[in-house]
mmCIF file of C-alpha atoms and ligand atoms in Angstrom:
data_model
loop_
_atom_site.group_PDB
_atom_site.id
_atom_site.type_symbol
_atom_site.label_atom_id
_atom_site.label_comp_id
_atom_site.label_asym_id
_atom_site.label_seq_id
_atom_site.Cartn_x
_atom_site.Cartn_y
_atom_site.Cartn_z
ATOM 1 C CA UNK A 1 166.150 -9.464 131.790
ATOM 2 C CA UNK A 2 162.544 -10.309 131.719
ATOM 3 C CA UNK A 3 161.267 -9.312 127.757
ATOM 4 C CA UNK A 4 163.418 -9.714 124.671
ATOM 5 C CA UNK A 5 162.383 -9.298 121.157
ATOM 6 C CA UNK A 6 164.007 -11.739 117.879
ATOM 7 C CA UNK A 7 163.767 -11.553 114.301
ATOM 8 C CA UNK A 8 163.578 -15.229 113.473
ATOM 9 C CA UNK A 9 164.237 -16.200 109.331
ATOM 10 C CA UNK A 10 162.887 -18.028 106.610
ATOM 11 C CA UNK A 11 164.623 -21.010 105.794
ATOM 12 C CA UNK A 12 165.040 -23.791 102.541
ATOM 13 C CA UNK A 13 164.862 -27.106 103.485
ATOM 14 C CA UNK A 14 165.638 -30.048 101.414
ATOM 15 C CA UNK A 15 168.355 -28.066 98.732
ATOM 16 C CA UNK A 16 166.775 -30.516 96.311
ATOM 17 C CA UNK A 17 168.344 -33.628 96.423
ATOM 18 C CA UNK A 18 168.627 -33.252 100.573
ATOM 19 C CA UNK A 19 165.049 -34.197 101.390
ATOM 20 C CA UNK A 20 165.017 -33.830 105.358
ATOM 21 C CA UNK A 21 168.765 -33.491 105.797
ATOM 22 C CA UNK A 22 170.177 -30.211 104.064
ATOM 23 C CA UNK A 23 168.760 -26.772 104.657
ATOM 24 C CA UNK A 24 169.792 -22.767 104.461
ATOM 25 C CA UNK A 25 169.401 -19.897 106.331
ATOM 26 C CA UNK A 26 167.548 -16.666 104.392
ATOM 27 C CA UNK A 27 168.259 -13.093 105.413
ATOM 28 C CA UNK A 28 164.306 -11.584 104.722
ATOM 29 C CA UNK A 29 161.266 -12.006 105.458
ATOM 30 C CA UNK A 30 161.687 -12.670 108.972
ATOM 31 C CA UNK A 31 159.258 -13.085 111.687
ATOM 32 C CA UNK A 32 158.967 -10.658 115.088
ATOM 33 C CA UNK A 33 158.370 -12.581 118.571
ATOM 34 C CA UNK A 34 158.410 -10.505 122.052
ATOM 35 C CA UNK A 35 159.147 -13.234 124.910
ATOM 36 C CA UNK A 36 158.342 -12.632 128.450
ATOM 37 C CA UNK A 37 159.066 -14.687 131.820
ATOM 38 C CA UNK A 38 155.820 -14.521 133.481
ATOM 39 C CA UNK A 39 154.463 -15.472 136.661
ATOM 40 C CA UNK A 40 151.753 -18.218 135.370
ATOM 41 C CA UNK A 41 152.011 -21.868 134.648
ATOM 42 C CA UNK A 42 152.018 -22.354 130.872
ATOM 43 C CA UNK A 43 152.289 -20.271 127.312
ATOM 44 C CA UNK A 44 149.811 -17.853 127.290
ATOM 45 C CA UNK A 45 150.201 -16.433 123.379
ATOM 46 C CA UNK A 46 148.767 -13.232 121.895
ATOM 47 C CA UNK A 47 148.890 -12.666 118.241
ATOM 48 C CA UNK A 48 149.714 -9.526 116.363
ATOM 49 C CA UNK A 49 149.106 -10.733 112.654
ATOM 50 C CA UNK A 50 145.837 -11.726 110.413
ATOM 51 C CA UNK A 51 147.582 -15.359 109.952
ATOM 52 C CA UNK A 52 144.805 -16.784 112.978
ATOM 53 C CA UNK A 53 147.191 -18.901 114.361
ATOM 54 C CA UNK A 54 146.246 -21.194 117.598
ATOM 55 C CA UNK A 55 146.211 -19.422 120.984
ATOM 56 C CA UNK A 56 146.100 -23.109 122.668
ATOM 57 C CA UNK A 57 149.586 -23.497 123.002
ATOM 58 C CA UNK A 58 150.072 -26.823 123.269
ATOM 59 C CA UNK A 59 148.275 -26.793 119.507
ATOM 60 C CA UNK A 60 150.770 -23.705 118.025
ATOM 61 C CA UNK A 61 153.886 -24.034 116.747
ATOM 62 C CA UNK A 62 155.546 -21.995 118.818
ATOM 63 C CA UNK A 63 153.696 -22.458 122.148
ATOM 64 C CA UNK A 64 154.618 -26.235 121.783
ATOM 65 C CA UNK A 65 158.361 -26.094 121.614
ATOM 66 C CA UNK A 66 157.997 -23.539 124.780
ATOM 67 C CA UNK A 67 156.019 -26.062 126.766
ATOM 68 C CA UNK A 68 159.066 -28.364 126.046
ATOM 69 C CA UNK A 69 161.435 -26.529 126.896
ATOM 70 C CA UNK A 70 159.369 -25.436 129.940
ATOM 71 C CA UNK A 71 159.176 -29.296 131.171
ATOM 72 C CA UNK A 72 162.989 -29.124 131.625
ATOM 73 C CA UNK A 73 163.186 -25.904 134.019
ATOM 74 C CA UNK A 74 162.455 -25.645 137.603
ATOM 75 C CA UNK A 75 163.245 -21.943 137.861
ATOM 76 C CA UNK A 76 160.374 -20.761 136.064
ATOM 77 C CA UNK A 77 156.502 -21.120 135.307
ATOM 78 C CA UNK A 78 155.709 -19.473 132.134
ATOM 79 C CA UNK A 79 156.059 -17.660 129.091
ATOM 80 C CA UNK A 80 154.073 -14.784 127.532
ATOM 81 C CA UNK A 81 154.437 -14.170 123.637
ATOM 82 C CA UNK A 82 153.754 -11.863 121.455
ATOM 83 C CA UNK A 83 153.651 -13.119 117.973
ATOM 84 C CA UNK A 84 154.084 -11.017 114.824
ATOM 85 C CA UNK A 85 154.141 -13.555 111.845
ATOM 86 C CA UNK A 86 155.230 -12.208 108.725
ATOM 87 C CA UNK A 87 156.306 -15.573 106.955
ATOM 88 C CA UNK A 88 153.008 -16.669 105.146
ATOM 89 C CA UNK A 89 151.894 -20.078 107.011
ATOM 90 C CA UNK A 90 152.484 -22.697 104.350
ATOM 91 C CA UNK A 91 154.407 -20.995 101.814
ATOM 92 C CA UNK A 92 157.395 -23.822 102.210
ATOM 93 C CA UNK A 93 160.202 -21.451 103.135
ATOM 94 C CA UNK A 94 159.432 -22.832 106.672
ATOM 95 C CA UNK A 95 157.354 -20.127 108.411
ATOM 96 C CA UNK A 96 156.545 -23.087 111.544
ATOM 97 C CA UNK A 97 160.413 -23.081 111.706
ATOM 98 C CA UNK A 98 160.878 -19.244 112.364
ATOM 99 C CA UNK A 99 158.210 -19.838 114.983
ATOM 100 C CA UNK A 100 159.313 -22.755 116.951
ATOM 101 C CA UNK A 101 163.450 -21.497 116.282
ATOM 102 C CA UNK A 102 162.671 -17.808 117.219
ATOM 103 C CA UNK A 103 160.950 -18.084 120.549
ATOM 104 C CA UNK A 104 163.386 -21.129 121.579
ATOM 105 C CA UNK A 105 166.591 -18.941 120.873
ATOM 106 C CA UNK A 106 164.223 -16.021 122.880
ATOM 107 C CA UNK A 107 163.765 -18.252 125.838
ATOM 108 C CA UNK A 108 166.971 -19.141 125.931
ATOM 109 C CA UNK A 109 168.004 -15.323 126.070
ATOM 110 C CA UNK A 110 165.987 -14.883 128.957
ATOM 111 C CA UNK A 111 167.529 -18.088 130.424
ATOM 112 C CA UNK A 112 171.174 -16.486 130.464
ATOM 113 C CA UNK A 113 172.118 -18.559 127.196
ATOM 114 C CA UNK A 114 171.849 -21.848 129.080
ATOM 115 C CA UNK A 115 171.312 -24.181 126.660
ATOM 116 C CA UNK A 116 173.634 -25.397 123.637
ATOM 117 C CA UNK A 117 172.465 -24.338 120.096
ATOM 118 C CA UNK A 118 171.866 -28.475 119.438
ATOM 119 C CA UNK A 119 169.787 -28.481 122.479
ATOM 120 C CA UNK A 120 167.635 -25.716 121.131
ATOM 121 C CA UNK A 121 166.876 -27.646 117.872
ATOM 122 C CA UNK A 122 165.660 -30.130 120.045
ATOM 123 C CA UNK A 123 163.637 -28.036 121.712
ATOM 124 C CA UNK A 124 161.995 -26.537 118.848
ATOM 125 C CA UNK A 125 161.528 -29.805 116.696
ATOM 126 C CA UNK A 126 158.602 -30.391 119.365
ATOM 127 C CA UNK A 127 156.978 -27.602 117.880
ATOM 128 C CA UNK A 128 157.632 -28.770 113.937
ATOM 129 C CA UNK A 129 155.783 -31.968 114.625
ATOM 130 C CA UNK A 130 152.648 -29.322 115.837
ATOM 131 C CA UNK A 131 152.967 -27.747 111.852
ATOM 132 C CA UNK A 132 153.593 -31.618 110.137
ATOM 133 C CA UNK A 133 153.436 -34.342 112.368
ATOM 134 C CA UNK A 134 157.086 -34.638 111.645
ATOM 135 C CA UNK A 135 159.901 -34.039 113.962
ATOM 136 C CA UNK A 136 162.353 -32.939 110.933
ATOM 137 C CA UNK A 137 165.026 -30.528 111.711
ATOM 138 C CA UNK A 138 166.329 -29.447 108.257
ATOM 139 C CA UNK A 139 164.470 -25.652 108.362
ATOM 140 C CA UNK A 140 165.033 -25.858 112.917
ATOM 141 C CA UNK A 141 168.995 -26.009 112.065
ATOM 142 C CA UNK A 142 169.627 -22.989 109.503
ATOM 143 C CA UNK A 143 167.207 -21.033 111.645
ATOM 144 C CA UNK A 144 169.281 -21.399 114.716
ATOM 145 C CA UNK A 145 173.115 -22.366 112.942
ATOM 146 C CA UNK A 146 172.586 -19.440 110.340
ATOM 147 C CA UNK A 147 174.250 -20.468 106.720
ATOM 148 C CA UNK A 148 173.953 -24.083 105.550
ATOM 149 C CA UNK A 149 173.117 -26.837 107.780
ATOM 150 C CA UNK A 150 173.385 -30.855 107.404
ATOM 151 C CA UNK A 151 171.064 -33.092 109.734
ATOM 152 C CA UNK A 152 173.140 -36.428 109.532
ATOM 153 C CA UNK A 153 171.313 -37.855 112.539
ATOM 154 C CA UNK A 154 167.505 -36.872 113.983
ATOM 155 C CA UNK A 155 168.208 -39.503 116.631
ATOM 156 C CA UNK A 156 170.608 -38.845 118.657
ATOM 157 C CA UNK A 157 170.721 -35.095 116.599
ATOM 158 C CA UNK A 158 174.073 -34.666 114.902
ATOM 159 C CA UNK A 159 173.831 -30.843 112.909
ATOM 160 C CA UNK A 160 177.250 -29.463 111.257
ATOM 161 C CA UNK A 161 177.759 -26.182 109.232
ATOM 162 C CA UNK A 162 178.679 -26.368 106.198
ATOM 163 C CA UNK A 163 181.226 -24.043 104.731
ATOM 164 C CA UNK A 164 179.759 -22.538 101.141
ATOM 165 C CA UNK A 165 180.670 -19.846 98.196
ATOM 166 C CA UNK A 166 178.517 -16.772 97.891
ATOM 167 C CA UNK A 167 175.704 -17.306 96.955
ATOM 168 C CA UNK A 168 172.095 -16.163 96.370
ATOM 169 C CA UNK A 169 169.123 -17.370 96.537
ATOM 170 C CA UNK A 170 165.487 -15.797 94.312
ATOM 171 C CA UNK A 171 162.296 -17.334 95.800
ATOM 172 C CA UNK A 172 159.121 -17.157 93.387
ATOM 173 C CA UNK A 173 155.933 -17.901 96.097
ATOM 174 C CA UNK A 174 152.391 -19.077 94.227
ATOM 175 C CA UNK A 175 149.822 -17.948 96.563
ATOM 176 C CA UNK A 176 148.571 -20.983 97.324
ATOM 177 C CA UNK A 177 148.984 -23.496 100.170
ATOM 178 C CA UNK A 178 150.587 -26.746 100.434
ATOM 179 C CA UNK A 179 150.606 -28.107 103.886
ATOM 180 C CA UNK A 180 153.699 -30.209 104.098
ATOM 181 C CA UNK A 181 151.689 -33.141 105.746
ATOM 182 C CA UNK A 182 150.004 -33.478 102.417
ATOM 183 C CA UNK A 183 153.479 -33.314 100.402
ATOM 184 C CA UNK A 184 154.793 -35.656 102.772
ATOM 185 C CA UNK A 185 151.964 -38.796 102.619
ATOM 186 C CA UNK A 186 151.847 -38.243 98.682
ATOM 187 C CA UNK A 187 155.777 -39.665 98.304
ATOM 188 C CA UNK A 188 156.286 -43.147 98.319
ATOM 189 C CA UNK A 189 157.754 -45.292 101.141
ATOM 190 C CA UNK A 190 160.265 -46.899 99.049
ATOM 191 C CA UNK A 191 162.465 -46.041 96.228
ATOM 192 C CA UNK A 192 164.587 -47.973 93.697
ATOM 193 C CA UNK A 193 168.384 -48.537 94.238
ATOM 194 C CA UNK A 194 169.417 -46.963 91.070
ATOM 195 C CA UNK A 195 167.141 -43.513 92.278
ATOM 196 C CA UNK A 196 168.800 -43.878 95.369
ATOM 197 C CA UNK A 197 172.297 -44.106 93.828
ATOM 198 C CA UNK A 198 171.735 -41.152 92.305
ATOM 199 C CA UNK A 199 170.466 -39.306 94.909
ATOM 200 C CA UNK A 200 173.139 -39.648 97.441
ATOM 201 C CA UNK A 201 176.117 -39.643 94.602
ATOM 202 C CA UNK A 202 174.205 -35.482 94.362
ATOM 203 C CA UNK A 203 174.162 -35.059 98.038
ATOM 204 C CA UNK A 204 177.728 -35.789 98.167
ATOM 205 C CA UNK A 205 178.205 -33.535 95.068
ATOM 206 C CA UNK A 206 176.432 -30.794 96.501
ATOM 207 C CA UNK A 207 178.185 -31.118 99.653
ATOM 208 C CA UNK A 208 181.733 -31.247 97.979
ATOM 209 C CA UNK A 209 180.715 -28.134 95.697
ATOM 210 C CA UNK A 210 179.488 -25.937 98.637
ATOM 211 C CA UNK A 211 182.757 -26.932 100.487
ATOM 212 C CA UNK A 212 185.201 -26.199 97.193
ATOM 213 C CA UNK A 213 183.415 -23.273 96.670
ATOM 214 C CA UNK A 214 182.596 -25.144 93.224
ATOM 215 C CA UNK A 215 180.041 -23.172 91.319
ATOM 216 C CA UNK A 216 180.175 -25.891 88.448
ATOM 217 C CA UNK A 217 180.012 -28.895 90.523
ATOM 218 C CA UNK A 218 177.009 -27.467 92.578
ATOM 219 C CA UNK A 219 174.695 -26.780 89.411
ATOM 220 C CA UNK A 220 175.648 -30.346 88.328
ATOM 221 C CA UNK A 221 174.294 -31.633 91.931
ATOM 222 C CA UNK A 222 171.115 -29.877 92.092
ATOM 223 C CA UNK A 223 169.310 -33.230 90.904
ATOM 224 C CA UNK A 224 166.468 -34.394 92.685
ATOM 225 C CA UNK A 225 165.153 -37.981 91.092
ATOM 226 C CA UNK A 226 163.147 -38.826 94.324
ATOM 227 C CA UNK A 227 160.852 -36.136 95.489
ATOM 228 C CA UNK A 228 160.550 -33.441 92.719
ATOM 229 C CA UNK A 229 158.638 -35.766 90.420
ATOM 230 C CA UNK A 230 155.617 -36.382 93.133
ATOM 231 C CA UNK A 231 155.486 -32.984 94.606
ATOM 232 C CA UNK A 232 156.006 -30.860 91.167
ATOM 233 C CA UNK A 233 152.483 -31.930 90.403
ATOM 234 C CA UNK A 234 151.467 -29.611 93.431
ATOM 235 C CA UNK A 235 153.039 -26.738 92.065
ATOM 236 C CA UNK A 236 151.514 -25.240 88.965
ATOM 237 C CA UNK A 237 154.368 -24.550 85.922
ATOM 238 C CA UNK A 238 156.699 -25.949 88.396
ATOM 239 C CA UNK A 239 158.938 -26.974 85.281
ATOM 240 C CA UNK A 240 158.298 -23.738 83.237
ATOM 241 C CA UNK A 241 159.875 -21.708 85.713
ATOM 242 C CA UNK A 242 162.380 -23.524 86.941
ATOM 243 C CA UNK A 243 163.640 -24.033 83.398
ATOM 244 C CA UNK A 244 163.357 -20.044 83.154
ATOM 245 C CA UNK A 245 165.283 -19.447 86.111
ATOM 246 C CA UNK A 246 168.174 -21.497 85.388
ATOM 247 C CA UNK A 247 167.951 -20.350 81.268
ATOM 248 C CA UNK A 248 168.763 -16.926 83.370
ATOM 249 C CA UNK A 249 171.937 -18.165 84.327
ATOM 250 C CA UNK A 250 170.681 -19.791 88.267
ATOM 251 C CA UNK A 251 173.114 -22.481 89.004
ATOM 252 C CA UNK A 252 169.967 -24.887 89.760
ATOM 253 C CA UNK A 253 166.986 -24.770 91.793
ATOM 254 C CA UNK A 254 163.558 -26.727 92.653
ATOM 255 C CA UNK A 255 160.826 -26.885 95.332
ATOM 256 C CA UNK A 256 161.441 -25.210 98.816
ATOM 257 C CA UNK A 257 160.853 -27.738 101.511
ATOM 258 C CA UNK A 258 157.138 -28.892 100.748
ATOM 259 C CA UNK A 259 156.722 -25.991 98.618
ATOM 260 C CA UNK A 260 154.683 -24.381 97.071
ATOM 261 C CA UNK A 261 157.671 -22.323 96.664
ATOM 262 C CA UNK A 262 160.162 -22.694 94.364
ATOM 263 C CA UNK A 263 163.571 -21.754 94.741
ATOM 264 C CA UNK A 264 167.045 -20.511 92.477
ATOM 265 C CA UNK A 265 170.237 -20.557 93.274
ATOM 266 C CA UNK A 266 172.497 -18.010 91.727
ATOM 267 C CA UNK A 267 176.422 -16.956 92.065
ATOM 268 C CA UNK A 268 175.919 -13.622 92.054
ATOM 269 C CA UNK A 269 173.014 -10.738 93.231
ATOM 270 C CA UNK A 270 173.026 -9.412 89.336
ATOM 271 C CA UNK A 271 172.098 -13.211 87.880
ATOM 272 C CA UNK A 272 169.708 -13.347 90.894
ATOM 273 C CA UNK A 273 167.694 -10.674 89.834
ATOM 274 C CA UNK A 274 167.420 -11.881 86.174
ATOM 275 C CA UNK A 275 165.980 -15.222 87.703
ATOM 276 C CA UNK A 276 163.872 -13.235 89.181
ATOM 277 C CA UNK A 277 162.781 -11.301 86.111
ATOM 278 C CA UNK A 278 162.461 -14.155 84.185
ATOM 279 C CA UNK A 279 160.466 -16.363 86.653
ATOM 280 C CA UNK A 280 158.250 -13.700 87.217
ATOM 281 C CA UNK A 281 157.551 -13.808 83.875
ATOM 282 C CA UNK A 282 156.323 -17.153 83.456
ATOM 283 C CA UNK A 283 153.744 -16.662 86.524
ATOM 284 C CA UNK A 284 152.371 -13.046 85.267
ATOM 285 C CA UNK A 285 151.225 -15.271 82.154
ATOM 286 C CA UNK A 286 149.205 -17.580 84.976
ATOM 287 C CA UNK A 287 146.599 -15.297 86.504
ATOM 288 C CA UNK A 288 148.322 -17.039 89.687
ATOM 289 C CA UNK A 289 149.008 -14.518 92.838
ATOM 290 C CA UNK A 290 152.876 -14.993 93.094
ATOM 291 C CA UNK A 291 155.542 -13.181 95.693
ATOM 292 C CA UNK A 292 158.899 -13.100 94.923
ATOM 293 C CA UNK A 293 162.296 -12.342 97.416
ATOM 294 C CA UNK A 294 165.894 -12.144 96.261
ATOM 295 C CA UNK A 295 167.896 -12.886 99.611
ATOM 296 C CA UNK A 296 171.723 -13.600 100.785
ATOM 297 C CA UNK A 297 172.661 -16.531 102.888
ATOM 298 C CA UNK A 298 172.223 -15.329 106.173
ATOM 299 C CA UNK A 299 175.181 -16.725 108.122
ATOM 300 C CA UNK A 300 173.859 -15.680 111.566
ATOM 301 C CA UNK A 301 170.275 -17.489 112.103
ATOM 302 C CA UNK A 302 167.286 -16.005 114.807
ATOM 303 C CA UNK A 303 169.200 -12.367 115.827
ATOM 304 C CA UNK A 304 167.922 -9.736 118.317
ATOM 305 C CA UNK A 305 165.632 -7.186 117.052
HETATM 306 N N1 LIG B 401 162.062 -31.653 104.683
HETATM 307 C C1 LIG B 401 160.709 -31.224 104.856
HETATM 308 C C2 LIG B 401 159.864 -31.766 103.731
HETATM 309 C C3 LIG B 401 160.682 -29.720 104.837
HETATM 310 O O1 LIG B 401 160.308 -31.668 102.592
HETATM 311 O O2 LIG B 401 158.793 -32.307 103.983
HETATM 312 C C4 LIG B 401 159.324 -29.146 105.023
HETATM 313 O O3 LIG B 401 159.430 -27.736 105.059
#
């Protein structure tokens, strides 16, 4: 096999109170990348979208976590890719994740399936610092896992699955951009004890609740006392439409990843789609340009196209 094409997902990091360890997988949008072995040295990168991403690919996304995993294999020079973005750069429902995760689980296609799925998060967290200066793997794991991942460890990696209810997830996406190295060097470097008790007592809550299948003790965990209050000020009527989506019956919800997204999640598709009505509602009152997506979990991660 010498080509292979992947559909590669959006993903939400953080699950509020899991900033840089918890993420899920989305089933739409997802991004389109065509992978070829090729005969030259290097990433040579050719894209099929109006997002003008880098064709240097030691300064894209994707190109970087290829070089990586290129300075591990003797067998072969290069890659050629063909990149069809359709996860808006920015948006926080981590578009440089589908990138670096799609073309990593592509290579490794192409390799015969080589590599383990914890190597390949390694591989494409090279190309995550590229997007943030950041080597955080909590939108790289439910890309490539599928369902909903737990980073306990960056260093040495340590990723485990984590068994949850149905449920589903409405995503309301202000046209704007927040680059998550800004959202990052606005929060503060320390953080009082009693925030921080608070915090992890939620993690653990909203761990436990997924596990249980616990619809109740979920809603009760999606608390987020150390990043929401710094990076709601980045999202306009952050507040008024989270309060609308959970006043539709959402189990809880906040900002996805970096944002400027902002996500809901609901028990079933029916109360999904009211949070989406009603969230709607409070940005058609903005003027603001605003997408919105109703998705599933998507248990299975990057998939052949
Ligand atoms: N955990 C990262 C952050 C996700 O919140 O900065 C970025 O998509």
């Amino acid at each position: 096999m010498n080509s292979i094409k992947v559909k590669s997902p959006a993903t939400v990091a953080n699950l509020v109170c899991g900033f840089d360890i918890l993420g899920l997988c989305l089933d739409s949008p997802l991004d389109e990348f065509t992978l070829s072995i090729t005969d030259t040295v290097g990433v040579t990168i050719e894209n099929i979208d109006n997002y003008n991403l880098p064709t240097d690919a030691s300064k894209n996304v994707s190109g970087a976590a290829l070089l990586k995993m290129l300075e591990n294999e003797n067998d072969i020079k290069g890659f050629h890719l063909i990149s069809n973005k359709i996860i808006k750069p920015g948006s926080g429902i981590g578009s440089s994740a589908a990138s670096a995760a799609g073309v990593i689980v592509a290579a490794n296609h192409l390799l015969g399936n080589k590599y383990s799925k914890l190597q390949l998060v390694d591989f494409a967290m090279y190309g995550e610092e590229v997007a943030s200066g950041a080597k955080h793997a909590d939108n790289i794991a439910p890309a490539i896992y599928g369902g909903i991942t737990l980073i306990r460890s960056n260093s040495p990696l340590d990723i485990i699955s984590i068994d949850h209810p149905e449920l589903f997830v409405t995503i309301l996406h202000p046209q704007i951009e927040v680059k998550t190295a800004d959202a990052r060097n606005i929060l503060p470097k320390e953080i009082p004890l009693k925030n921080a008790v608070t915090q992890w007592a939620n993690v653990a809550g909203l761990v436990t609740g997924f596990m249980q299948h616990d619809y109740n003790l979920i809603s009760r965990s999606l608390e987020d006392v150390v990043v929401e209050p710094y990076r709601s000020r980045l999202i306009p009527h952050f507040y008024e439409v989270k309060n609308a989506g959970k006043n539709a019956g959402a189990l809880g919800g906040g900002i996805s990843g970096s944002g400027p997204s902002i996500f809901m999640l609901s028990s079933t598709a029916e109360i999904a789609t009211s949070v989406e009505l009603e969230m709607k509602d409070v940005y058609l009152r903005t003027g603001i340009e605003f997408h919105t997506h109703v998705s599933k979990i998507n248990k299975e991660g990057v998939k052949l196209a």
